[in-house]
PDB file of C-alpha atoms in Angstrom:
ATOM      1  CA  UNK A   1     -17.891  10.513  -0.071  1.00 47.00           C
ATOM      2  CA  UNK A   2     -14.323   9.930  -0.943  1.00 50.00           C
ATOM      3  CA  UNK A   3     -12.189   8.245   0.983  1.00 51.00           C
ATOM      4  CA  UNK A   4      -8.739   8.094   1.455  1.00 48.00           C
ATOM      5  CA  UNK A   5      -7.015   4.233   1.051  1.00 56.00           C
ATOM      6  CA  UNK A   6      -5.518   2.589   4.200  1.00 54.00           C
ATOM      7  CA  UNK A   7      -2.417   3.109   2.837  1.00 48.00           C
ATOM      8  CA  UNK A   8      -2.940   6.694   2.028  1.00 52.00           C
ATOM      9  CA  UNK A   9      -4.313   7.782   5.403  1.00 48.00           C
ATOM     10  CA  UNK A  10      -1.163   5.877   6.955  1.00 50.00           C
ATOM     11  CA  UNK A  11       1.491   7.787   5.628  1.00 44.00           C
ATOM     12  CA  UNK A  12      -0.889  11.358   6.099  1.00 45.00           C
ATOM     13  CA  UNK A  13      -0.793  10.637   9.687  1.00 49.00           C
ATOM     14  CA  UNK A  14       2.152   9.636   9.752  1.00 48.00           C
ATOM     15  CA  UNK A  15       3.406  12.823   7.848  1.00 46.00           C
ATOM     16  CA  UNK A  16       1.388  15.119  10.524  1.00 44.00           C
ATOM     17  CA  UNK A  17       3.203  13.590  13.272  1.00 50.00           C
ATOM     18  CA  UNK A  18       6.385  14.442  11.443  1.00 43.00           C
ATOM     19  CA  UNK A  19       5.611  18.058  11.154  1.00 44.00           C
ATOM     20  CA  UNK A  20       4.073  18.458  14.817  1.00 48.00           C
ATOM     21  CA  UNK A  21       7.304  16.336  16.129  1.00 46.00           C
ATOM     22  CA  UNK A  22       9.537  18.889  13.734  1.00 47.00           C
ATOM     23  CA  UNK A  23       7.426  21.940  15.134  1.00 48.00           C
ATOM     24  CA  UNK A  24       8.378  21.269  18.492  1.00 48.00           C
ATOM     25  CA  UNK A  25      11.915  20.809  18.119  1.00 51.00           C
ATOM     26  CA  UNK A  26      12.717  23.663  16.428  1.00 57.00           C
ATOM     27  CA  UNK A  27      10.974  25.929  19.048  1.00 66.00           C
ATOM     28  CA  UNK A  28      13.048  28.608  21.022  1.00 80.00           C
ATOM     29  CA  UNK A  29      13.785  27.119  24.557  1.00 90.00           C
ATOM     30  CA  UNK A  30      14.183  29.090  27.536  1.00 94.00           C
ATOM     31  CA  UNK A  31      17.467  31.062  28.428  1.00 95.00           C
ATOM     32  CA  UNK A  32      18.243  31.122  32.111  1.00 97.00           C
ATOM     33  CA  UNK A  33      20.379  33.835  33.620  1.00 97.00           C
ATOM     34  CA  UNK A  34      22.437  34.940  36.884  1.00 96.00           C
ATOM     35  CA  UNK A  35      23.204  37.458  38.681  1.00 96.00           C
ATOM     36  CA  UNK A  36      26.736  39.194  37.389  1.00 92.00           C
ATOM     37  CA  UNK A  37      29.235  40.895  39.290  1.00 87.00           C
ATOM     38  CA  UNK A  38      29.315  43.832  37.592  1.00 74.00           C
ATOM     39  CA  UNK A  39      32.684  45.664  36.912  1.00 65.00           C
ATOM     40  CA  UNK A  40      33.359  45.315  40.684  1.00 67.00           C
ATOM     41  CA  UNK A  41      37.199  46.243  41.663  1.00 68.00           C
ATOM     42  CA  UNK A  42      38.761  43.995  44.640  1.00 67.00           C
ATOM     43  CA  UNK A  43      39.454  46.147  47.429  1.00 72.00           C
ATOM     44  CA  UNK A  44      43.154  47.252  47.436  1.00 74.00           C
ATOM     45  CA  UNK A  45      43.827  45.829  51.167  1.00 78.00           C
ATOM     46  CA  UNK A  46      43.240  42.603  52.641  1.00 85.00           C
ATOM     47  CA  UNK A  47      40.948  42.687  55.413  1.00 89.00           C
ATOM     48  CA  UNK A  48      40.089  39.561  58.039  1.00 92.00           C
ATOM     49  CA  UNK A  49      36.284  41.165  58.521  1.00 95.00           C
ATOM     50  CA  UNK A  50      33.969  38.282  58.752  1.00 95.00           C
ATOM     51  CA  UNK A  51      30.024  37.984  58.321  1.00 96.00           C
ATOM     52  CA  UNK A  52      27.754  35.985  56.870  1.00 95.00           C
ATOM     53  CA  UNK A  53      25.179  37.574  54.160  1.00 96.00           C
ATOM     54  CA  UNK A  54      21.563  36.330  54.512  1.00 94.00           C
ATOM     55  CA  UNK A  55      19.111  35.261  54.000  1.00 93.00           C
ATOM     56  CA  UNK A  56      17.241  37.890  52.282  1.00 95.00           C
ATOM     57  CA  UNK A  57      13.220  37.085  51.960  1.00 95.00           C
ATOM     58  CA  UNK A  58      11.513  37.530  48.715  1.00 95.00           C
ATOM     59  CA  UNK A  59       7.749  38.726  48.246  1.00 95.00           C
ATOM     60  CA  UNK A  60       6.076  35.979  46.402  1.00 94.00           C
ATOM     61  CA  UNK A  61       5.662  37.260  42.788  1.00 93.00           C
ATOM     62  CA  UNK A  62       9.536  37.068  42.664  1.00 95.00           C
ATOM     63  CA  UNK A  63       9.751  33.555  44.420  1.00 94.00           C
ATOM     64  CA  UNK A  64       9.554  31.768  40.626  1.00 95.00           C
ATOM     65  CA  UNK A  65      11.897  31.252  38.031  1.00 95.00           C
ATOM     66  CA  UNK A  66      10.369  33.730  35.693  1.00 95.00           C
ATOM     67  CA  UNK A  67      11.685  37.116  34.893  1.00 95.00           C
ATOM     68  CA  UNK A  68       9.358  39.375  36.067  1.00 93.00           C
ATOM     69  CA  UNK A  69       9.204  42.658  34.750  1.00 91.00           C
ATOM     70  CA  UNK A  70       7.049  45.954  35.625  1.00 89.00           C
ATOM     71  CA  UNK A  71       4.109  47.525  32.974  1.00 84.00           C
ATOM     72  CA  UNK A  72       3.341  51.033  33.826  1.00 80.00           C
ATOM     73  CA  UNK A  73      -0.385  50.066  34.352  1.00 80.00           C
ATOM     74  CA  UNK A  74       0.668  48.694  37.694  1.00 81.00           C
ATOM     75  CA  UNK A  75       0.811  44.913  36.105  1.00 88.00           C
ATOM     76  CA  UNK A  76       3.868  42.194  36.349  1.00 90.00           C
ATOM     77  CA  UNK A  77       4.648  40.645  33.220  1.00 90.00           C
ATOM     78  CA  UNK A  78       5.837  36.838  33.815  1.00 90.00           C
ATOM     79  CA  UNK A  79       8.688  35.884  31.210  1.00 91.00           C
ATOM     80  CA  UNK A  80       8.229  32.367  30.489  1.00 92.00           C
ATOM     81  CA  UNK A  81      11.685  32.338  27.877  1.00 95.00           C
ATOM     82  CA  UNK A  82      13.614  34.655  30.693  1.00 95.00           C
ATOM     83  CA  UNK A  83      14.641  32.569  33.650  1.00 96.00           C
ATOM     84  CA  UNK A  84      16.450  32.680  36.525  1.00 97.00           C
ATOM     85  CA  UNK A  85      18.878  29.434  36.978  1.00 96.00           C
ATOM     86  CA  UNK A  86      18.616  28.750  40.504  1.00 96.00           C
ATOM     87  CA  UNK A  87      15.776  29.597  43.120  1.00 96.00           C
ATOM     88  CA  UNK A  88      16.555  33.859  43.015  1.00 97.00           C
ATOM     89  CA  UNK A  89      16.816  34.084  46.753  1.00 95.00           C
ATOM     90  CA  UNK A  90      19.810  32.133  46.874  1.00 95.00           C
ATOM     91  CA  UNK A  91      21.364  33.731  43.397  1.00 97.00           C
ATOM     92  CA  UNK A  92      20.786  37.216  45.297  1.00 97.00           C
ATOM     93  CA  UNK A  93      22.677  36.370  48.734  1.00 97.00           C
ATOM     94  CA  UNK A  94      25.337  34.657  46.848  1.00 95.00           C
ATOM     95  CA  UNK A  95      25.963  37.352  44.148  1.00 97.00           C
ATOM     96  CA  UNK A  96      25.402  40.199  47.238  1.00 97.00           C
ATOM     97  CA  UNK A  97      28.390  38.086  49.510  1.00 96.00           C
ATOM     98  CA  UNK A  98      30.743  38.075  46.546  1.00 95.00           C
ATOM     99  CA  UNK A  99      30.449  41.885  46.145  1.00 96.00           C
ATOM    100  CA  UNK A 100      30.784  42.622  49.934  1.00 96.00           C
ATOM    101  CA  UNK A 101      33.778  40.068  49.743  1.00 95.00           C
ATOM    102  CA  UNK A 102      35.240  41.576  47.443  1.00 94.00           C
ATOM    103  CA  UNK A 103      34.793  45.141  48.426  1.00 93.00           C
ATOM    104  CA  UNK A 104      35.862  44.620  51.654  1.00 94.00           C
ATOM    105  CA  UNK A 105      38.599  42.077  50.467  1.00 94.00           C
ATOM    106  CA  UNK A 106      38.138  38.988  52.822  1.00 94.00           C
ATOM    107  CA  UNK A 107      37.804  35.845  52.158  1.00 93.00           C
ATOM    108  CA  UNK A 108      35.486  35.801  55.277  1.00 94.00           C
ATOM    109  CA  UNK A 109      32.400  37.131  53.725  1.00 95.00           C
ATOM    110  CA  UNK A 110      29.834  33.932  53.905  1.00 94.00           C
ATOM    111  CA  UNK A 111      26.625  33.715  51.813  1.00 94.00           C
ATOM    112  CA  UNK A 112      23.750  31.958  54.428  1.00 90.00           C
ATOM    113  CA  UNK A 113      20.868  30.169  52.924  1.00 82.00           C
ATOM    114  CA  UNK A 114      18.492  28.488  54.796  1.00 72.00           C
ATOM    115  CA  UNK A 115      20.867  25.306  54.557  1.00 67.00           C
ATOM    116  CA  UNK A 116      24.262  26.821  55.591  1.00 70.00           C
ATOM    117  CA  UNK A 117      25.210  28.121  58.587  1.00 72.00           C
ATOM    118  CA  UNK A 118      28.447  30.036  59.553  1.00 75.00           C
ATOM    119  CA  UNK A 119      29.655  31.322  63.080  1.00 81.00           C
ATOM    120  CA  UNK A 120      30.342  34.510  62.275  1.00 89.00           C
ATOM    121  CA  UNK A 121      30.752  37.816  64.419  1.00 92.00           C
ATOM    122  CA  UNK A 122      28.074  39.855  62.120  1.00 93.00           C
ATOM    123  CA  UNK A 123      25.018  38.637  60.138  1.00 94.00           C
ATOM    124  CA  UNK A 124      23.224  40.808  57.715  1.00 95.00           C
ATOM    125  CA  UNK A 125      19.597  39.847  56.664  1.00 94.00           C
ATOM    126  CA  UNK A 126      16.586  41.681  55.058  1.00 95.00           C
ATOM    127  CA  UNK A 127      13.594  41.100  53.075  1.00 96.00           C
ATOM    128  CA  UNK A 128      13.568  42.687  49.280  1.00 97.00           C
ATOM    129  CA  UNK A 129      10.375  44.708  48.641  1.00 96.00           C
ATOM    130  CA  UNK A 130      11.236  45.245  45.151  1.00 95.00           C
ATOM    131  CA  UNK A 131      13.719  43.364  42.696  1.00 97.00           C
ATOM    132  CA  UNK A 132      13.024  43.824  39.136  1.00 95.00           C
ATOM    133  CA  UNK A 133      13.491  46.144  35.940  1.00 94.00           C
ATOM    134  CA  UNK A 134      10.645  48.373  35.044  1.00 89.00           C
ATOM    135  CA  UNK A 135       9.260  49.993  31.532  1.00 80.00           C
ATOM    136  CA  UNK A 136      10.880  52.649  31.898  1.00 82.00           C
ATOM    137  CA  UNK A 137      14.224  51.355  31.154  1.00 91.00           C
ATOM    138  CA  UNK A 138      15.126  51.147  35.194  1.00 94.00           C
ATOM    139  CA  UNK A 139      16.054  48.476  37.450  1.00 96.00           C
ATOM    140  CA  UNK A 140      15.097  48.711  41.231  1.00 96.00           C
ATOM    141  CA  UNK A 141      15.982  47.088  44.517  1.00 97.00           C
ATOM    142  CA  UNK A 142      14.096  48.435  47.938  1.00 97.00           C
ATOM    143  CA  UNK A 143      15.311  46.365  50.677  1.00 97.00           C
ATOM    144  CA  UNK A 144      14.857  46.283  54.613  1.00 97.00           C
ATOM    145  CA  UNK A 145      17.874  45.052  55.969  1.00 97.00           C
ATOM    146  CA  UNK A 146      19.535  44.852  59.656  1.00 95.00           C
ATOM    147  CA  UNK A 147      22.704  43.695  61.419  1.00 95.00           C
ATOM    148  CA  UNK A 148      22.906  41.140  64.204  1.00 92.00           C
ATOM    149  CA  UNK A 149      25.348  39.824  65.690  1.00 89.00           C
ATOM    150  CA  UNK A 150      26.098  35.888  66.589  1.00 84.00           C
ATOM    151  CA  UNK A 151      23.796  35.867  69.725  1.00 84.00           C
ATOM    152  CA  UNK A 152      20.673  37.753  67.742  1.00 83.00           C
ATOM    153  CA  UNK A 153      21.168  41.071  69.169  1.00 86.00           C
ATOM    154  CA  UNK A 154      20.924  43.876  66.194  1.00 86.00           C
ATOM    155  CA  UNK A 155      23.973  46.013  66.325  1.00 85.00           C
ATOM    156  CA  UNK A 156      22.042  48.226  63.190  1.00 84.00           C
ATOM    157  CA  UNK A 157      18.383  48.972  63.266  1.00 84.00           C
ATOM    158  CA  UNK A 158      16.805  47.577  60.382  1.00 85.00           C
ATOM    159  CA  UNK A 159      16.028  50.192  57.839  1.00 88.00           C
ATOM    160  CA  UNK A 160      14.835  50.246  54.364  1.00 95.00           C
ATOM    161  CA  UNK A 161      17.507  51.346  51.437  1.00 97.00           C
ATOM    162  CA  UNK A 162      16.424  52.343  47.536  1.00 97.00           C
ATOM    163  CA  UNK A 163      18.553  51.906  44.454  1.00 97.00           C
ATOM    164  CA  UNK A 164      17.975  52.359  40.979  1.00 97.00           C
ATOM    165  CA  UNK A 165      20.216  51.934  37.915  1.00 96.00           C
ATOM    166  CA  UNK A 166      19.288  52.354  34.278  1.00 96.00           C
ATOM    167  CA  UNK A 167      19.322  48.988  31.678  1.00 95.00           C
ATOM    168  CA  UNK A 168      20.159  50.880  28.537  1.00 91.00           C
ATOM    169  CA  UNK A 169      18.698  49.106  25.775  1.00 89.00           C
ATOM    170  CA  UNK A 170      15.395  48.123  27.336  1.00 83.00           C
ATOM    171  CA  UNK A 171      14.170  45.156  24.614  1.00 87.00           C
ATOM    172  CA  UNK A 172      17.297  42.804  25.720  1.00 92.00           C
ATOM    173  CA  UNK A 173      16.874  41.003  28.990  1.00 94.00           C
ATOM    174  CA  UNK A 174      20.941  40.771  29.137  1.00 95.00           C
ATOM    175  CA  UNK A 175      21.166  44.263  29.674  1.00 95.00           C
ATOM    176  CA  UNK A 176      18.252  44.151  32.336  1.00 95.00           C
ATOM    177  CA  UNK A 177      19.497  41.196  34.282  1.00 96.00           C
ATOM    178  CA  UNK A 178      22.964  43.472  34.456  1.00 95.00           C
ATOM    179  CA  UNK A 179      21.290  46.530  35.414  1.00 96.00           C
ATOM    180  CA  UNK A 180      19.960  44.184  38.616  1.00 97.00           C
ATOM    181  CA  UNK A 181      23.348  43.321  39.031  1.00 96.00           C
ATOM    182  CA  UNK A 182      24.521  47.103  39.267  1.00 96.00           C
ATOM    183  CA  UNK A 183      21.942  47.898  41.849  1.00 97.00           C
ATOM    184  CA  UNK A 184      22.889  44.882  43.866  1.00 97.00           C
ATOM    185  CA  UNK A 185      26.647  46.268  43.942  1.00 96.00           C
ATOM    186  CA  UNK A 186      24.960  49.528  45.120  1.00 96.00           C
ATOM    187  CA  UNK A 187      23.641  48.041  48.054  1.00 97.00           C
ATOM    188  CA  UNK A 188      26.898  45.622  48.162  1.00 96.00           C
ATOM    189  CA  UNK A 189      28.613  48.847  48.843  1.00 94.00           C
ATOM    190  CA  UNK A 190      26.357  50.434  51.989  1.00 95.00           C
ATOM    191  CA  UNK A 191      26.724  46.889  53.422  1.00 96.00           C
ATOM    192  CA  UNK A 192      30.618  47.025  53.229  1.00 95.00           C
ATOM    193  CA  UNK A 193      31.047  50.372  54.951  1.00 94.00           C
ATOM    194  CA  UNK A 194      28.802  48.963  57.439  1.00 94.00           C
ATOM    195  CA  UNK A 195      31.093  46.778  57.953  1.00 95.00           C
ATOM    196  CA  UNK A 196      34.282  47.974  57.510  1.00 93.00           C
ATOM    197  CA  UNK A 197      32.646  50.509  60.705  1.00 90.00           C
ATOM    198  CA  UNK A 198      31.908  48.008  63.069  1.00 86.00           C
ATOM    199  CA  UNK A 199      35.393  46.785  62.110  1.00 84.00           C
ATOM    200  CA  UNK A 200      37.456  49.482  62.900  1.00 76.00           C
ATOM    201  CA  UNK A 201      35.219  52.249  64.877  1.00 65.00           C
TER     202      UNK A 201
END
């Protein structure tokens, strides 16, 4: 049988490693996104309407830093080179406070997370049932959300609100992740005039 010298077998080892090391480091990484504010005008009046936004509960198959995305065959595909940057509850209640901010101009618009806490007149607060982009070139939100105000009471029945937006060129997750950003300023918007009634009935 031949064998390869000491020497030989050295450097081929050493050569493998090489390529394996080489291999690794020139594989695609993830790319990590956020949630955009999307084309969203300021309001054209100052307002002094405070409330604090959140926080919003996700079902479990969103509460990872995946993309997820819908199949029609009822499946969730997992996108392991998509990812969110930060835990996607908090992205969400921070992106949805800058839009009601901003459409209600006030600088008094809070985002809550389960580590802040504001003392503010109104809170609104929910659970998403759905937050993701589907084959069909869609993105959906369906949300149950309420108002309450500082001592707990709800001053709006919780009900459960459906928007849908369409991503435009399906195959790049840009235009998805923006699409979620459109529906978000959908329901940005019902929240405002929410506001803006218990504000100045």
């Amino acid at each position: 049988m031949n064998r390869l010298p000491a020497l030989e077998r050295t450097v081929f080892i050493a050569l493998v490693i090489v390529l394996a090391v080489s291999g690794c480091a020139t594989s695609p990484g993830p790319v990590y996104y956020t949630l955009p504010v999307t084309g969203l005008e300021a309001a054209d009046s100052v307002t002094d309407i405070a409330a604090e936004i959140g926080p919003f509960d996700l079902p479990e198959y969103l509460d990872r830093p995946q993309i997820v995305t819908a199949a029609p065959d009822a499946t969730l595909r997992l996108d392991e080179f998509h990812r969110w940057l930060e835990p996607l509850d908090e992205i969400f209640v921070r992106t949805l406070a800058t839009n009601v901010g901003r459409q209600l101009g006030s600088a008094r618009i809070f985002a809550r997370t389960t580590h802040t806490r504001f003392d503010a007149p109104a809170r609104v607060r929910g659970s998403v049932l759905r937050f993701e982009t589907d084959s069909d070139g869609r993105a959906v939100l369906d949300v149950q959300w309420a108002i309450v105000d500082r001592d707990g009471n709800i001053t709006r029945p919780g009900a459960r609100s459906s928007y849908a937006a369409d991503i435009g060129d399906a195959a790049n997750m840009t235009a998805r992740v923006r699409a979620l950003g459109v529906v978000l300023e959908k329901f940005s918007a019902d929240i405002a005039d929410e506001l803006r009634a218990r504000a100045h009935p």
